[in-house]
Amino acid sequence: MDTTTAPASAQHAATAPAAASPAPKQTAEEGAAAAMPRNLARLIPRAEATGWTATVETQPGFNALLLTVRTGAGRIALRCAWKASARGYRWAGATMTCNGQRAVQGIAWGVLRVLVADPETAAATARAHLAAAKEKAAQAPDLTVHRHRDASPVTSETVSASIAATPAGTTPVLLSQWTKAACPVTLYPSTFVGRNYVGADCLLVTEGDQVAPGSEPILSVLPENYLTSNAAHLEDLTAYAVSQGSTPAEGAEFARWVIASEILTLGVFDGAYEMWERSLTCTMTATSAILSFSRMDGAGLRLECGCLQPHRGRPWERFTVWDEDGCHYLSFEAIPLDRVADLISRFGYRVAGEWSYRPGDVISRVQVEPASPAEPRTAVPDPATVAAWETDGGALLAVA
């Protein structure tokens, strides 16, 4: 990833209005300065006026401003961050260090302005936080005792004491890897103690084979920015839809649709937006039939709509295809495709291509199209003929 670092004064000067003359060709540094967040550009002269040295770091989708000053307490540094979103750059917090030691993190914008206005206030704040952190660290339980050969799994009392002794703005070591999770997690004491000890951050694990036998859950963890990131995600989705020509109300509807559909966008919204537009004009017409097989569930069939969105009910949800004796097929090769075509015809479609099956596959797909009105549809047997046709929790018996 390309990174550009330059003195802030040079980049700030590039954003100042020029005299009325032919505009020179924009350089790479000037282009980066023009893309800076507005509050970053305004912060630079304020910081330099009070004695801070400012350096801007730019990356695709990310901007940072490093402010440093020498005080009686030593070298104070403030690293301010902005992250790109669909609505422009968003403030991502600041971190303050004193002589290389991290004192405060997650500083809000309003607090940052106070610290920048008076370097001595920033130094006093850093010293106070470091002193409080040192005092708390002295009260923290020693987690390395769990590496002893006869050590027991961590207890809820130890976890509580360790979290309570963690300085404000710092992630407890026991939760360090879980606060980055994608969703809330419930943690249990782990078996990584004694000879299996690999670190304090592994003394708690999620439910699974590494949970200490007979252990009860200790606590649940809500990942950092879990709720706020969801709100920001909705804002970004709405803004993207508006940028594509939708109204704000339509953009909000698109955002709700993405969340409800549980679509993983990974920050790229164009594919989801195309799917949403197709869903608006969906005619509930199938374009494909999907046949799947597993040793546990047997053969299953479902139709796929042309909008590519999941629909409820039959034929959109998988139903079981049984053999003549009402039993599961034992292999994919044993499934008679003509019988599958007969099932497809019951829903008003006909096979319009070749099955995409190769030996060893467990899923096969074929193109389908609506049957013309002139084509006879396979009659559904009388409901009383249970041996020929019956439902079983979504299962469908093939008809001989």
mmCIF file of C-alpha atoms in Angstrom:
data_model
loop_
_atom_site.group_PDB
_atom_site.id
_atom_site.type_symbol
_atom_site.label_atom_id
_atom_site.label_comp_id
_atom_site.label_asym_id
_atom_site.label_seq_id
_atom_site.Cartn_x
_atom_site.Cartn_y
_atom_site.Cartn_z
ATOM 1 C CA MET A 1 0.000 0.000 0.000
ATOM 2 C CA ASP A 2 1.399 3.399 -0.968
ATOM 3 C CA THR A 3 1.944 5.773 1.930
ATOM 4 C CA THR A 4 2.810 9.468 1.696
ATOM 5 C CA THR A 5 4.330 11.278 4.675
ATOM 6 C CA ALA A 6 5.167 14.969 4.541
ATOM 7 C CA PRO A 7 5.397 17.972 6.859
ATOM 8 C CA ALA A 8 1.902 19.247 7.485
ATOM 9 C CA SER A 9 2.824 22.864 6.760
ATOM 10 C CA ALA A 10 3.728 21.951 3.167
ATOM 11 C CA GLN A 11 0.476 20.096 2.606
ATOM 12 C CA HIS A 12 -1.561 22.807 4.335
ATOM 13 C CA ALA A 13 0.037 25.434 2.123
ATOM 14 C CA ALA A 14 -1.050 23.473 -0.895
ATOM 15 C CA THR A 15 -4.675 23.937 0.169
ATOM 16 C CA ALA A 16 -4.409 27.732 0.605
ATOM 17 C CA PRO A 17 -6.078 29.886 -2.106
ATOM 18 C CA ALA A 18 -3.676 31.055 -4.782
ATOM 19 C CA ALA A 19 -3.530 34.424 -6.499
ATOM 20 C CA ALA A 20 -5.517 34.947 -9.681
ATOM 21 C CA SER A 21 -3.187 33.308 -12.201
ATOM 22 C CA PRO A 22 -3.185 30.217 -14.393
ATOM 23 C CA ALA A 23 -3.466 27.199 -12.118
ATOM 24 C CA PRO A 24 -0.298 25.076 -12.187
ATOM 25 C CA LYS A 25 -0.504 21.358 -12.758
ATOM 26 C CA GLN A 26 -1.407 19.627 -9.492
ATOM 27 C CA THR A 27 1.378 17.531 -7.969
ATOM 28 C CA ALA A 28 0.912 14.232 -6.172
ATOM 29 C CA GLU A 29 1.416 15.890 -2.755
ATOM 30 C CA GLU A 30 -1.052 18.658 -3.602
ATOM 31 C CA GLY A 31 -3.597 16.059 -4.702
ATOM 32 C CA ALA A 32 -3.175 14.222 -1.409
ATOM 33 C CA ALA A 33 -3.600 17.487 0.511
ATOM 34 C CA ALA A 34 -6.796 18.296 -1.359
ATOM 35 C CA ALA A 35 -8.207 14.949 -0.300
ATOM 36 C CA MET A 36 -7.534 15.600 3.404
ATOM 37 C CA PRO A 37 -10.473 15.817 5.820
ATOM 38 C CA ARG A 38 -11.510 19.429 6.378
ATOM 39 C CA ASN A 39 -11.111 19.306 10.163
ATOM 40 C CA LEU A 40 -7.607 17.861 9.705
ATOM 41 C CA ALA A 41 -6.621 20.811 7.516
ATOM 42 C CA ARG A 42 -8.066 23.240 10.085
ATOM 43 C CA LEU A 43 -6.288 21.521 12.973
ATOM 44 C CA ILE A 44 -2.809 21.881 11.491
ATOM 45 C CA PRO A 45 -2.380 25.679 11.824
ATOM 46 C CA ARG A 46 -3.946 25.650 15.300
ATOM 47 C CA ALA A 47 -1.508 22.988 16.464
ATOM 48 C CA GLU A 48 1.539 24.677 14.933
ATOM 49 C CA ALA A 49 0.534 27.978 16.524
ATOM 50 C CA THR A 50 0.811 26.413 20.010
ATOM 51 C CA GLY A 51 4.170 24.739 19.375
ATOM 52 C CA TRP A 52 3.276 21.339 17.973
ATOM 53 C CA THR A 53 5.141 19.849 15.025
ATOM 54 C CA ALA A 54 2.663 18.338 12.574
ATOM 55 C CA THR A 55 3.244 15.526 10.073
ATOM 56 C CA VAL A 56 0.555 14.138 7.785
ATOM 57 C CA GLU A 57 0.438 10.502 6.699
ATOM 58 C CA THR A 58 -1.876 9.599 3.818
ATOM 59 C CA GLN A 59 -2.904 6.184 2.565
ATOM 60 C CA PRO A 60 -5.794 5.038 0.368
ATOM 61 C CA GLY A 61 -8.848 5.251 2.618
ATOM 62 C CA PHE A 62 -6.895 6.540 5.629
ATOM 63 C CA ASN A 63 -5.367 9.804 6.889
ATOM 64 C CA ALA A 64 -3.343 10.398 10.029
ATOM 65 C CA LEU A 65 -1.888 13.508 11.634
ATOM 66 C CA LEU A 66 1.056 13.114 14.023
ATOM 67 C CA LEU A 67 1.526 16.023 16.451
ATOM 68 C CA THR A 68 4.653 16.125 18.619
ATOM 69 C CA VAL A 69 5.879 18.631 21.196
ATOM 70 C CA ARG A 70 8.680 18.786 23.780
ATOM 71 C CA THR A 71 7.517 19.668 27.323
ATOM 72 C CA GLY A 72 8.877 19.464 30.832
ATOM 73 C CA ALA A 73 7.449 15.954 31.094
ATOM 74 C CA GLY A 74 9.252 14.872 27.940
ATOM 75 C CA ARG A 75 8.127 14.238 24.370
ATOM 76 C CA ILE A 76 4.336 14.218 23.946
ATOM 77 C CA ALA A 77 2.868 12.771 20.757
ATOM 78 C CA LEU A 78 -0.727 12.805 19.522
ATOM 79 C CA ARG A 79 -1.633 10.553 16.600
ATOM 80 C CA CYS A 80 -4.989 11.519 15.091
ATOM 81 C CA ALA A 81 -6.729 9.235 12.612
ATOM 82 C CA TRP A 82 -9.469 9.587 9.991
ATOM 83 C CA LYS A 83 -10.919 6.660 8.027
ATOM 84 C CA ALA A 84 -12.660 6.903 4.679
ATOM 85 C CA SER A 85 -16.328 6.014 4.316
ATOM 86 C CA ALA A 86 -18.990 6.468 1.664
ATOM 87 C CA ARG A 87 -19.765 9.882 3.189
ATOM 88 C CA GLY A 88 -16.148 11.039 3.256
ATOM 89 C CA TYR A 89 -13.547 10.809 5.989
ATOM 90 C CA ARG A 90 -14.798 9.978 9.497
ATOM 91 C CA TRP A 91 -12.960 10.787 12.736
ATOM 92 C CA ALA A 92 -11.442 7.576 14.150
ATOM 93 C CA GLY A 93 -9.988 8.881 17.418
ATOM 94 C CA ALA A 94 -6.564 9.881 18.674
ATOM 95 C CA THR A 95 -3.864 8.246 20.799
ATOM 96 C CA MET A 96 -1.473 10.129 23.096
ATOM 97 C CA THR A 97 1.939 8.862 24.180
ATOM 98 C CA CYS A 98 4.465 10.268 26.642
ATOM 99 C CA ASN A 99 8.123 9.415 25.979
ATOM 100 C CA GLY A 100 6.970 6.463 23.864
ATOM 101 C CA GLN A 101 4.547 5.086 26.480
ATOM 102 C CA ARG A 102 0.917 4.988 25.440
ATOM 103 C CA ALA A 103 -1.022 7.069 27.938
ATOM 104 C CA VAL A 104 -4.484 7.561 26.420
ATOM 105 C CA GLN A 105 -6.271 6.106 23.404
ATOM 106 C CA GLY A 106 -9.643 6.694 21.811
ATOM 107 C CA ILE A 107 -9.507 10.469 22.428
ATOM 108 C CA ALA A 108 -12.645 12.242 21.242
ATOM 109 C CA TRP A 109 -12.487 15.237 18.917
ATOM 110 C CA GLY A 110 -13.658 17.737 21.555
ATOM 111 C CA VAL A 111 -11.001 16.565 24.044
ATOM 112 C CA LEU A 112 -8.316 16.662 21.354
ATOM 113 C CA ARG A 113 -8.928 20.365 20.703
ATOM 114 C CA VAL A 114 -8.321 21.110 24.411
ATOM 115 C CA LEU A 115 -5.070 19.124 24.437
ATOM 116 C CA VAL A 116 -3.795 20.762 21.250
ATOM 117 C CA ALA A 117 -4.549 24.258 22.571
ATOM 118 C CA ASP A 118 -2.207 23.780 25.571
ATOM 119 C CA PRO A 119 0.743 21.332 25.370
ATOM 120 C CA GLU A 120 1.260 21.565 29.148
ATOM 121 C CA THR A 121 -2.308 20.378 29.702
ATOM 122 C CA ALA A 122 -1.596 17.474 27.368
ATOM 123 C CA ALA A 123 1.574 16.628 29.323
ATOM 124 C CA ALA A 124 -0.263 16.748 32.663
ATOM 125 C CA THR A 125 -3.027 14.531 31.275
ATOM 126 C CA ALA A 126 -0.489 12.009 30.011
ATOM 127 C CA ARG A 127 1.348 11.918 33.356
ATOM 128 C CA ALA A 128 -1.908 11.431 35.264
ATOM 129 C CA HIS A 129 -3.016 8.540 33.051
ATOM 130 C CA LEU A 130 0.380 6.843 33.253
ATOM 131 C CA ALA A 131 0.413 7.151 37.053
ATOM 132 C CA ALA A 132 -3.089 5.704 37.284
ATOM 133 C CA ALA A 133 -2.100 2.882 34.941
ATOM 134 C CA LYS A 134 0.962 2.084 37.053
ATOM 135 C CA GLU A 135 -1.122 1.999 40.220
ATOM 136 C CA LYS A 136 -3.693 -0.297 38.649
ATOM 137 C CA ALA A 137 -0.996 -2.561 37.243
ATOM 138 C CA ALA A 138 0.326 -3.097 40.761
ATOM 139 C CA GLN A 139 -3.094 -4.387 41.801
ATOM 140 C CA ALA A 140 -3.534 -6.676 38.787
ATOM 141 C CA PRO A 141 -3.339 -10.452 39.337
ATOM 142 C CA ASP A 142 -0.309 -12.264 37.955
ATOM 143 C CA LEU A 143 -1.665 -14.228 34.995
ATOM 144 C CA THR A 144 1.649 -15.990 34.363
ATOM 145 C CA VAL A 145 0.939 -18.329 37.291
ATOM 146 C CA HIS A 146 -1.265 -20.259 34.860
ATOM 147 C CA ARG A 147 1.858 -21.500 33.095
ATOM 148 C CA HIS A 148 2.901 -23.603 36.096
ATOM 149 C CA ARG A 149 2.624 -27.346 35.626
ATOM 150 C CA ASP A 150 -0.166 -27.791 38.182
ATOM 151 C CA ALA A 151 -2.088 -24.614 37.237
ATOM 152 C CA SER A 152 -5.886 -24.602 37.093
ATOM 153 C CA PRO A 153 -8.071 -22.852 34.506
ATOM 154 C CA VAL A 154 -8.681 -19.154 35.075
ATOM 155 C CA THR A 155 -11.548 -18.263 37.410
ATOM 156 C CA SER A 156 -14.192 -15.552 37.166
ATOM 157 C CA GLU A 157 -12.611 -13.796 40.174
ATOM 158 C CA THR A 158 -9.248 -13.592 38.411
ATOM 159 C CA VAL A 159 -10.863 -12.352 35.213
ATOM 160 C CA SER A 160 -12.788 -9.653 37.096
ATOM 161 C CA ALA A 161 -9.686 -8.517 38.981
ATOM 162 C CA SER A 162 -7.622 -8.389 35.789
ATOM 163 C CA ILE A 163 -10.243 -6.334 33.949
ATOM 164 C CA ALA A 164 -10.671 -3.962 36.908
ATOM 165 C CA ALA A 165 -6.902 -3.363 37.035
ATOM 166 C CA THR A 166 -6.700 -2.540 33.318
ATOM 167 C CA PRO A 167 -6.092 1.195 32.697
ATOM 168 C CA ALA A 168 -8.959 3.137 31.141
ATOM 169 C CA GLY A 169 -8.782 3.185 27.345
ATOM 170 C CA THR A 170 -6.765 -0.038 27.255
ATOM 171 C CA THR A 171 -8.092 -3.452 26.246
ATOM 172 C CA PRO A 172 -7.737 -6.115 28.976
ATOM 173 C CA VAL A 173 -5.177 -8.707 27.933
ATOM 174 C CA LEU A 174 -7.656 -11.533 28.557
ATOM 175 C CA LEU A 175 -10.038 -10.000 26.001
ATOM 176 C CA SER A 176 -7.533 -8.626 23.496
ATOM 177 C CA GLN A 177 -8.301 -11.084 20.712
ATOM 178 C CA TRP A 178 -12.054 -11.172 21.320
ATOM 179 C CA THR A 179 -12.771 -7.434 21.110
ATOM 180 C CA LYS A 180 -11.876 -7.647 17.401
ATOM 181 C CA ALA A 181 -14.471 -10.331 16.681
ATOM 182 C CA ALA A 182 -17.230 -9.749 14.137
ATOM 183 C CA CYS A 183 -20.045 -10.520 16.565
ATOM 184 C CA PRO A 184 -20.589 -10.887 20.334
ATOM 185 C CA VAL A 185 -18.936 -13.958 21.877
ATOM 186 C CA THR A 186 -19.352 -15.861 25.144
ATOM 187 C CA LEU A 187 -16.079 -16.872 26.798
ATOM 188 C CA TYR A 188 -15.191 -19.883 28.948
ATOM 189 C CA PRO A 189 -12.018 -20.898 30.860
ATOM 190 C CA SER A 190 -9.669 -22.656 28.473
ATOM 191 C CA THR A 191 -7.407 -25.691 28.704
ATOM 192 C CA PHE A 192 -4.389 -23.560 27.720
ATOM 193 C CA VAL A 193 -2.831 -23.741 31.189
ATOM 194 C CA GLY A 194 0.112 -25.598 32.651
ATOM 195 C CA ARG A 195 2.172 -27.267 29.936
ATOM 196 C CA ASN A 196 -0.337 -26.027 27.313
ATOM 197 C CA TYR A 197 -0.004 -22.366 28.349
ATOM 198 C CA VAL A 198 0.537 -20.131 25.291
ATOM 199 C CA GLY A 199 -0.246 -16.691 26.729
ATOM 200 C CA ALA A 200 -2.654 -14.765 28.919
ATOM 201 C CA ASP A 201 -4.766 -13.826 25.879
ATOM 202 C CA CYS A 202 -5.670 -17.523 25.439
ATOM 203 C CA LEU A 203 -6.888 -18.177 28.992
ATOM 204 C CA LEU A 204 -10.441 -17.548 27.728
ATOM 205 C CA VAL A 205 -11.935 -19.197 24.647
ATOM 206 C CA THR A 206 -15.290 -19.542 22.946
ATOM 207 C CA GLU A 207 -17.349 -22.710 23.243
ATOM 208 C CA GLY A 208 -15.566 -25.714 21.743
ATOM 209 C CA ASP A 209 -12.955 -28.392 22.350
ATOM 210 C CA GLN A 210 -10.575 -25.994 24.156
ATOM 211 C CA VAL A 211 -13.053 -25.239 26.976
ATOM 212 C CA ALA A 212 -11.966 -26.629 30.344
ATOM 213 C CA PRO A 213 -14.157 -29.629 31.276
ATOM 214 C CA GLY A 214 -17.110 -28.746 33.476
ATOM 215 C CA SER A 215 -16.581 -24.995 33.077
ATOM 216 C CA GLU A 216 -19.364 -22.431 33.025
ATOM 217 C CA PRO A 217 -19.313 -19.289 30.863
ATOM 218 C CA ILE A 218 -17.590 -16.356 32.558
ATOM 219 C CA LEU A 219 -18.647 -13.371 30.474
ATOM 220 C CA SER A 220 -19.762 -12.205 27.042
ATOM 221 C CA VAL A 221 -17.827 -9.663 25.002
ATOM 222 C CA LEU A 222 -19.303 -7.043 22.703
ATOM 223 C CA PRO A 223 -16.698 -6.257 20.021
ATOM 224 C CA GLU A 224 -15.288 -2.749 19.801
ATOM 225 C CA ASN A 225 -17.601 -0.349 17.934
ATOM 226 C CA TYR A 226 -20.087 -3.191 17.360
ATOM 227 C CA LEU A 227 -23.198 -1.016 17.665
ATOM 228 C CA THR A 228 -21.681 2.175 16.278
ATOM 229 C CA SER A 229 -20.184 0.334 13.319
ATOM 230 C CA ASN A 230 -23.613 -1.057 12.441
ATOM 231 C CA ALA A 231 -25.040 2.463 12.498
ATOM 232 C CA ALA A 232 -22.140 3.699 10.388
ATOM 233 C CA HIS A 233 -22.691 0.787 8.013
ATOM 234 C CA LEU A 234 -26.307 1.857 7.518
ATOM 235 C CA GLU A 235 -25.171 5.431 6.860
ATOM 236 C CA ASP A 236 -22.577 4.296 4.340
ATOM 237 C CA LEU A 237 -25.080 2.078 2.513
ATOM 238 C CA THR A 238 -27.618 4.897 2.356
ATOM 239 C CA ALA A 239 -25.020 7.371 1.113
ATOM 240 C CA TYR A 240 -23.831 4.952 -1.565
ATOM 241 C CA ALA A 241 -27.377 4.425 -2.871
ATOM 242 C CA VAL A 242 -27.905 8.198 -3.012
ATOM 243 C CA SER A 243 -24.640 8.581 -4.941
ATOM 244 C CA GLN A 244 -26.019 6.110 -7.489
ATOM 245 C CA GLY A 245 -29.134 8.196 -8.096
ATOM 246 C CA SER A 246 -31.522 6.882 -5.429
ATOM 247 C CA THR A 247 -33.464 9.208 -3.170
ATOM 248 C CA PRO A 248 -32.568 9.353 0.556
ATOM 249 C CA ALA A 249 -35.692 7.312 1.334
ATOM 250 C CA GLU A 250 -34.709 4.694 -1.253
ATOM 251 C CA GLY A 251 -31.171 4.707 0.116
ATOM 252 C CA ALA A 252 -32.467 3.997 3.609
ATOM 253 C CA GLU A 253 -34.591 1.172 2.214
ATOM 254 C CA PHE A 254 -31.518 -0.262 0.431
ATOM 255 C CA ALA A 255 -29.547 -0.162 3.705
ATOM 256 C CA ARG A 256 -32.303 -1.983 5.597
ATOM 257 C CA TRP A 257 -32.559 -4.542 2.787
ATOM 258 C CA VAL A 258 -28.817 -5.321 2.950
ATOM 259 C CA ILE A 259 -28.929 -5.760 6.728
ATOM 260 C CA ALA A 260 -32.060 -7.930 6.578
ATOM 261 C CA SER A 261 -30.575 -10.077 3.798
ATOM 262 C CA GLU A 262 -27.363 -10.602 5.833
ATOM 263 C CA ILE A 263 -25.247 -9.770 2.776
ATOM 264 C CA LEU A 264 -21.506 -9.551 3.494
ATOM 265 C CA THR A 265 -20.357 -6.450 1.581
ATOM 266 C CA LEU A 266 -16.779 -6.079 2.953
ATOM 267 C CA GLY A 267 -17.056 -2.363 2.236
ATOM 268 C CA VAL A 268 -17.866 -2.839 -1.482
ATOM 269 C CA PHE A 269 -21.485 -1.950 -2.186
ATOM 270 C CA ASP A 270 -21.818 -2.075 -5.986
ATOM 271 C CA GLY A 271 -22.703 -5.781 -6.138
ATOM 272 C CA ALA A 272 -25.267 -5.481 -3.333
ATOM 273 C CA TYR A 273 -26.787 -2.432 -5.013
ATOM 274 C CA GLU A 274 -27.217 -4.315 -8.300
ATOM 275 C CA MET A 275 -28.899 -7.187 -6.437
ATOM 276 C CA TRP A 276 -31.232 -4.749 -4.709
ATOM 277 C CA GLU A 277 -32.224 -3.153 -8.014
ATOM 278 C CA ARG A 278 -32.999 -6.590 -9.456
ATOM 279 C CA SER A 279 -35.088 -7.425 -6.416
ATOM 280 C CA LEU A 280 -37.260 -4.336 -7.050
ATOM 281 C CA THR A 281 -38.356 -5.757 -10.399
ATOM 282 C CA CYS A 282 -38.418 -9.419 -9.329
ATOM 283 C CA THR A 283 -41.155 -11.401 -11.086
ATOM 284 C CA MET A 284 -40.611 -14.537 -8.991
ATOM 285 C CA THR A 285 -39.519 -16.419 -12.108
ATOM 286 C CA ALA A 286 -36.981 -19.224 -11.752
ATOM 287 C CA THR A 287 -33.971 -19.375 -14.053
ATOM 288 C CA SER A 288 -32.101 -22.329 -12.542
ATOM 289 C CA ALA A 289 -32.726 -25.571 -10.705
ATOM 290 C CA ILE A 290 -30.170 -26.728 -8.137
ATOM 291 C CA LEU A 291 -29.824 -30.381 -7.168
ATOM 292 C CA SER A 292 -27.664 -31.197 -4.145
ATOM 293 C CA PHE A 293 -26.691 -34.376 -2.307
ATOM 294 C CA SER A 294 -25.211 -35.310 1.049
ATOM 295 C CA ARG A 295 -24.919 -38.647 2.870
ATOM 296 C CA MET A 296 -26.915 -37.288 5.796
ATOM 297 C CA ASP A 297 -29.685 -35.375 4.011
ATOM 298 C CA GLY A 298 -29.904 -37.286 0.741
ATOM 299 C CA ALA A 299 -30.934 -35.550 -2.485
ATOM 300 C CA GLY A 300 -32.506 -32.100 -2.437
ATOM 301 C CA LEU A 301 -33.910 -29.816 -5.089
ATOM 302 C CA ARG A 302 -34.756 -26.116 -5.205
ATOM 303 C CA LEU A 303 -35.347 -23.475 -7.843
ATOM 304 C CA GLU A 304 -33.398 -20.236 -8.004
ATOM 305 C CA CYS A 305 -35.104 -16.968 -8.903
ATOM 306 C CA GLY A 306 -33.707 -14.730 -11.617
ATOM 307 C CA CYS A 307 -33.188 -11.938 -9.080
ATOM 308 C CA LEU A 308 -30.781 -14.256 -7.214
ATOM 309 C CA GLN A 309 -32.476 -13.408 -3.917
ATOM 310 C CA PRO A 310 -33.640 -16.084 -1.471
ATOM 311 C CA HIS A 311 -37.419 -16.514 -1.315
ATOM 312 C CA ARG A 312 -39.486 -18.379 1.230
ATOM 313 C CA GLY A 313 -41.422 -21.570 0.618
ATOM 314 C CA ARG A 314 -41.424 -24.154 -2.121
ATOM 315 C CA PRO A 315 -39.905 -24.357 -4.712
ATOM 316 C CA TRP A 316 -37.354 -21.752 -3.572
ATOM 317 C CA GLU A 317 -36.311 -23.630 -0.427
ATOM 318 C CA ARG A 318 -34.675 -27.042 -0.585
ATOM 319 C CA PHE A 319 -36.994 -30.049 -0.432
ATOM 320 C CA THR A 320 -36.000 -33.704 -0.311
ATOM 321 C CA VAL A 321 -36.186 -35.963 -3.337
ATOM 322 C CA TRP A 322 -36.950 -39.549 -2.328
ATOM 323 C CA ASP A 323 -36.575 -42.772 -4.305
ATOM 324 C CA GLU A 324 -39.477 -45.050 -5.259
ATOM 325 C CA ASP A 325 -39.447 -46.672 -1.834
ATOM 326 C CA GLY A 326 -39.553 -43.340 0.009
ATOM 327 C CA CYS A 327 -35.885 -43.615 1.034
ATOM 328 C CA HIS A 328 -32.817 -41.447 0.496
ATOM 329 C CA TYR A 329 -30.705 -41.997 -2.599
ATOM 330 C CA LEU A 330 -27.314 -43.420 -1.638
ATOM 331 C CA SER A 331 -25.243 -41.437 -4.152
ATOM 332 C CA PHE A 332 -25.520 -38.543 -6.555
ATOM 333 C CA GLU A 333 -25.132 -40.874 -9.513
ATOM 334 C CA ALA A 334 -28.163 -42.874 -8.375
ATOM 335 C CA ILE A 335 -30.528 -39.887 -8.753
ATOM 336 C CA PRO A 336 -32.513 -40.247 -12.024
ATOM 337 C CA LEU A 337 -32.423 -36.840 -13.680
ATOM 338 C CA ASP A 338 -35.591 -37.557 -15.670
ATOM 339 C CA ARG A 339 -37.470 -37.886 -12.361
ATOM 340 C CA VAL A 340 -35.931 -34.575 -11.241
ATOM 341 C CA ALA A 341 -37.109 -32.981 -14.485
ATOM 342 C CA ASP A 342 -40.572 -34.337 -13.743
ATOM 343 C CA LEU A 343 -40.502 -32.643 -10.323
ATOM 344 C CA ILE A 344 -39.406 -29.375 -11.930
ATOM 345 C CA SER A 345 -42.340 -29.562 -14.344
ATOM 346 C CA ARG A 346 -44.754 -29.652 -11.417
ATOM 347 C CA PHE A 347 -43.863 -26.031 -10.710
ATOM 348 C CA GLY A 348 -44.480 -24.908 -14.301
ATOM 349 C CA TYR A 349 -40.894 -25.067 -15.591
ATOM 350 C CA ARG A 350 -38.954 -27.250 -17.954
ATOM 351 C CA VAL A 351 -35.260 -28.094 -18.183
ATOM 352 C CA ALA A 352 -33.638 -25.908 -20.846
ATOM 353 C CA GLY A 353 -30.047 -27.096 -20.779
ATOM 354 C CA GLU A 354 -27.580 -29.684 -19.565
ATOM 355 C CA TRP A 355 -26.882 -30.423 -15.906
ATOM 356 C CA SER A 356 -23.511 -29.036 -14.775
ATOM 357 C CA TYR A 357 -22.483 -32.300 -13.162
ATOM 358 C CA ARG A 358 -19.052 -33.895 -13.020
ATOM 359 C CA PRO A 359 -18.107 -37.089 -11.152
ATOM 360 C CA GLY A 360 -17.479 -36.229 -7.510
ATOM 361 C CA ASP A 361 -19.743 -33.157 -7.460
ATOM 362 C CA VAL A 362 -22.334 -32.794 -4.706
ATOM 363 C CA ILE A 363 -24.181 -29.907 -6.367
ATOM 364 C CA SER A 364 -25.489 -29.740 -9.917
ATOM 365 C CA ARG A 365 -27.253 -26.869 -11.672
ATOM 366 C CA VAL A 366 -29.368 -26.648 -14.798
ATOM 367 C CA GLN A 367 -31.066 -23.785 -16.595
ATOM 368 C CA VAL A 368 -34.851 -23.814 -16.557
ATOM 369 C CA GLU A 369 -37.530 -21.786 -18.303
ATOM 370 C CA PRO A 370 -41.287 -21.419 -17.867
ATOM 371 C CA ALA A 371 -43.237 -24.101 -19.636
ATOM 372 C CA SER A 372 -45.426 -22.765 -22.433
ATOM 373 C CA PRO A 373 -49.178 -22.867 -21.786
ATOM 374 C CA ALA A 374 -49.550 -25.450 -24.560
ATOM 375 C CA GLU A 375 -47.272 -27.907 -22.791
ATOM 376 C CA PRO A 376 -49.045 -30.343 -20.469
ATOM 377 C CA ARG A 377 -47.952 -30.125 -16.841
ATOM 378 C CA THR A 378 -47.461 -33.277 -14.839
ATOM 379 C CA ALA A 379 -50.583 -33.785 -12.794
ATOM 380 C CA VAL A 380 -50.197 -33.798 -9.052
ATOM 381 C CA PRO A 381 -51.431 -37.136 -7.673
ATOM 382 C CA ASP A 382 -54.480 -37.303 -5.507
ATOM 383 C CA PRO A 383 -53.590 -36.231 -1.960
ATOM 384 C CA ALA A 384 -55.046 -39.492 -0.698
ATOM 385 C CA THR A 385 -52.324 -41.414 -2.514
ATOM 386 C CA VAL A 386 -49.907 -41.026 0.353
ATOM 387 C CA ALA A 387 -47.496 -43.576 -1.060
ATOM 388 C CA ALA A 388 -47.056 -41.428 -4.157
ATOM 389 C CA TRP A 389 -47.051 -37.887 -2.788
ATOM 390 C CA GLU A 390 -46.624 -36.561 0.726
ATOM 391 C CA THR A 391 -44.795 -33.851 2.585
ATOM 392 C CA ASP A 392 -42.415 -34.477 5.419
ATOM 393 C CA GLY A 393 -41.256 -31.203 6.949
ATOM 394 C CA GLY A 394 -40.542 -29.778 3.517
ATOM 395 C CA ALA A 395 -39.736 -33.140 1.939
ATOM 396 C CA LEU A 396 -41.267 -34.217 -1.341
ATOM 397 C CA LEU A 397 -41.768 -37.793 -2.478
ATOM 398 C CA ALA A 398 -40.864 -38.473 -6.076
ATOM 399 C CA VAL A 399 -43.691 -40.058 -8.091
ATOM 400 C CA ALA A 400 -43.199 -43.300 -9.955
#
